[in-house]
Short mmCIF file of C-alpha atoms in Angstrom, two decimals:
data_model
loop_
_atom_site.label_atom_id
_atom_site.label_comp_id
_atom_site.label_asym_id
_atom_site.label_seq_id
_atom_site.Cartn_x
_atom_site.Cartn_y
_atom_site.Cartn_z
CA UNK A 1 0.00 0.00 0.00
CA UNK A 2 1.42 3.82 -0.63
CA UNK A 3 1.88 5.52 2.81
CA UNK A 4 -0.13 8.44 2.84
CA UNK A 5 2.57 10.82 2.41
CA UNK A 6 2.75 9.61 -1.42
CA UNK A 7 -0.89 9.86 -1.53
CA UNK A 8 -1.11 13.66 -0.39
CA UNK A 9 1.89 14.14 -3.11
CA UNK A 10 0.11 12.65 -5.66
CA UNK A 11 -3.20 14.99 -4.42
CA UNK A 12 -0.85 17.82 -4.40
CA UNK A 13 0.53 17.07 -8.47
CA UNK A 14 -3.15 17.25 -8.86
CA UNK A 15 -3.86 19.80 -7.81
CA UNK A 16 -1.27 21.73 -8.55
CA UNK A 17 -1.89 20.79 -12.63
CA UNK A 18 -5.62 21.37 -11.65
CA UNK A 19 -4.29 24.57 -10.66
CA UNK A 20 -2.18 25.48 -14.08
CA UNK A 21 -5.00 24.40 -15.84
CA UNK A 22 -7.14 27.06 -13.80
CA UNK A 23 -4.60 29.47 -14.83
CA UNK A 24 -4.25 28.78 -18.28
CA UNK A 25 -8.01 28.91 -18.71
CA UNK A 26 -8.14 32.38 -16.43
CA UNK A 27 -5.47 33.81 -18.62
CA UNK A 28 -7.56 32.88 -21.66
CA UNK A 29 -10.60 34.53 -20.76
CA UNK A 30 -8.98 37.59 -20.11
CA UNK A 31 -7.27 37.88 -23.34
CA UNK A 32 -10.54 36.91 -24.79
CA UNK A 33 -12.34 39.82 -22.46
CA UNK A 34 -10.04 42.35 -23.39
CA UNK A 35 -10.69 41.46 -27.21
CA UNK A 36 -14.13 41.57 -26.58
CA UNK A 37 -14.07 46.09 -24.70
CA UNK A 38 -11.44 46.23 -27.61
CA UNK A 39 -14.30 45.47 -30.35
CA UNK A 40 -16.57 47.04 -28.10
CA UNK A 41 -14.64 50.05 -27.98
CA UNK A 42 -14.20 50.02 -31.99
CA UNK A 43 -18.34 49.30 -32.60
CA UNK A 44 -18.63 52.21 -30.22
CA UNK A 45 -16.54 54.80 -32.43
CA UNK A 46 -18.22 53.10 -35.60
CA UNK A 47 -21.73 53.54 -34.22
CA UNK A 48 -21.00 57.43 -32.81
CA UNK A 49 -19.83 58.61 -36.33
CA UNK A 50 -22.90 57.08 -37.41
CA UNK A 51 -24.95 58.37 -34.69
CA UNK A 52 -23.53 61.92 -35.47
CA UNK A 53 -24.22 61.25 -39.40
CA UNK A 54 -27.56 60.60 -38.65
CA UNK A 55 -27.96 63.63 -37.03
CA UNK A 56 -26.25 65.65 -38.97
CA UNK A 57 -28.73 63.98 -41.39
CA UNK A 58 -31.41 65.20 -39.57
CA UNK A 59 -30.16 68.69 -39.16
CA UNK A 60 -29.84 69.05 -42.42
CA UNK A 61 -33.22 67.99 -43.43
CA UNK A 62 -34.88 69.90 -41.02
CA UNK A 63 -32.94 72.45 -42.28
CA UNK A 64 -34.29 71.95 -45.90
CA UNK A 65 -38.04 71.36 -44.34
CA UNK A 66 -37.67 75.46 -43.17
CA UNK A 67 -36.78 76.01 -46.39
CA UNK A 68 -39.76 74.70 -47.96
CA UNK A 69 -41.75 76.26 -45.51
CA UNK A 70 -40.91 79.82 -46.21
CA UNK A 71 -40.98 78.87 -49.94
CA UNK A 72 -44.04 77.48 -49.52
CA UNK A 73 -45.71 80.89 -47.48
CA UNK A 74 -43.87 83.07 -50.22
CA UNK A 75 -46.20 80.83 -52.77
CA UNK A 76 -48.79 81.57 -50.78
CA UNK A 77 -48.41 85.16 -50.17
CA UNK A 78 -47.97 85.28 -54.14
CA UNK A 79 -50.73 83.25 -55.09
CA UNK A 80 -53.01 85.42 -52.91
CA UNK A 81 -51.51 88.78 -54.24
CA UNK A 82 -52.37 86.75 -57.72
CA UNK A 83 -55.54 85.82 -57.07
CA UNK A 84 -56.48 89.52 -55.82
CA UNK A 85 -54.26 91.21 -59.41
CA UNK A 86 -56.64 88.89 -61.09
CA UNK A 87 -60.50 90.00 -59.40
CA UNK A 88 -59.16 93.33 -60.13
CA UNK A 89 -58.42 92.43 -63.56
CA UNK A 90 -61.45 90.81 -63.82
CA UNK A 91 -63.48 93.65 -62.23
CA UNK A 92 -62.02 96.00 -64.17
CA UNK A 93 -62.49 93.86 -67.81
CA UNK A 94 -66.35 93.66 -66.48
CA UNK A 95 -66.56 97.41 -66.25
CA UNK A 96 -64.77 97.70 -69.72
CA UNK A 97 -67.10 94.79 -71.25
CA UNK A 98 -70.11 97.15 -69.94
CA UNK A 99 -68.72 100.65 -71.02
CA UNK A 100 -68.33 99.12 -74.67
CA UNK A 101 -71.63 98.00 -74.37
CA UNK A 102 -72.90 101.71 -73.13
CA UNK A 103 -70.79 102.77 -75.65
CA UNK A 104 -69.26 104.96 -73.07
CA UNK A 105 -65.92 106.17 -73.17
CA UNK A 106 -63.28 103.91 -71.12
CA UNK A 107 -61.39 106.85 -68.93
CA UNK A 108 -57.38 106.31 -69.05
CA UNK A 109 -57.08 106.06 -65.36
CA UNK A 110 -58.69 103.12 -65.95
CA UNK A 111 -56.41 101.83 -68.89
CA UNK A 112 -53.21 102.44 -66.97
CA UNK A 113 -55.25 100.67 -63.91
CA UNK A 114 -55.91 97.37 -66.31
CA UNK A 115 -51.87 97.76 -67.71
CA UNK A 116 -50.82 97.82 -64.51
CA UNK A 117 -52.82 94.99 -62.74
CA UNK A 118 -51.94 92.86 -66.50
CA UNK A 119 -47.84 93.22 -65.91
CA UNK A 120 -48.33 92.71 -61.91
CA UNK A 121 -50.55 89.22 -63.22
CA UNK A 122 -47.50 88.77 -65.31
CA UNK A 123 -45.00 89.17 -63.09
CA UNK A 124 -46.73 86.95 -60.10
CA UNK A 125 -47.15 84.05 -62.26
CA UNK A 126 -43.38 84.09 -63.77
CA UNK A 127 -42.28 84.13 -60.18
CA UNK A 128 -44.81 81.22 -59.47
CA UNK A 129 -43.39 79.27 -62.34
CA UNK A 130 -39.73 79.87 -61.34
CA UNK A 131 -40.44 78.69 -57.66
CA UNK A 132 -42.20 75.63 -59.05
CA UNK A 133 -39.04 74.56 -61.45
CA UNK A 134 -37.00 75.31 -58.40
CA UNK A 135 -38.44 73.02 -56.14
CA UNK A 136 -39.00 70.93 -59.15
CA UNK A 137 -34.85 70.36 -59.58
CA UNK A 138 -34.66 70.26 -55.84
CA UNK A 139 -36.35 67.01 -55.61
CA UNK A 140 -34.65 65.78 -58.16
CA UNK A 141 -31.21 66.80 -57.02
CA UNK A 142 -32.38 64.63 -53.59
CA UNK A 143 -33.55 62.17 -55.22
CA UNK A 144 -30.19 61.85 -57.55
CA UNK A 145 -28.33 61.99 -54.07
CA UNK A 146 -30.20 58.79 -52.79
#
């Protein structure tokens, strides 16, 4: 029979490669950790440029929805200063219409009145027509960019 000292050696060897083994394995998982915060670190720096892309993104578009906004009230303030050049116009063309038909005599207050509401008309809708095209090559610039 082995005495018990060679017993408790052969416990101890054991152990002790139990031990090294322990070790080994503890050493692994830390190089494996510290791989793991160092792709964590680099997905971090990958995902905040992206994150500030984004919202640069966003800043931008916001940016561009302003834009359109106060394009869009300039439209509006145009098409309203439109439609009013045109009752005018139309007022005015009615009052013509019922001089000729009077046969009175149209006054030239009233002539320079019709000119002047006809180039305003003219002016109104070329500005109309240019803010249209713009927006028109704005879309398609964005949608180019996509």
């Amino acid at each position: 029979m082995e005495s018990l000292v060679d017993v408790n050696e052969k416990e101890k060897e054991k152990k002790n490669i139990h031990l090294y083994q322990l070790a080994a394995l503890i050493l692994q998982k830390k190089e494996d950790l510290k791989k793991l915060h160092d792709n964590i670190a680099k997905i971090d720096k990958r995902d905040g440029k992206n994150i500030c892309k984004i919202k640069n993104k966003i800043i931008d578009l916001e940016k561009q929805l302003r834009e359109h906004k106060n394009e869009e009230n300039h439209l509006l303030e145009n098409l309203t200063d439109i439609q009013q050049s045109e009752r005018k116009l139309q007022k005015l063309s009615n009052d013509i219409i019922e001089m000729n038909q009077n046969k009175s005599v149209i006054p030239e207050q009233m002539n320079i009145n019709i000119n002047d509401v006809r180039t305003k008309l003219n002016k109104y809708n070329e500005e109309q027509n240019d803010l249209y095209k713009s927006l028109d090559n704005e879309d398609k610039e964005k949608e180019e960019e996509k």
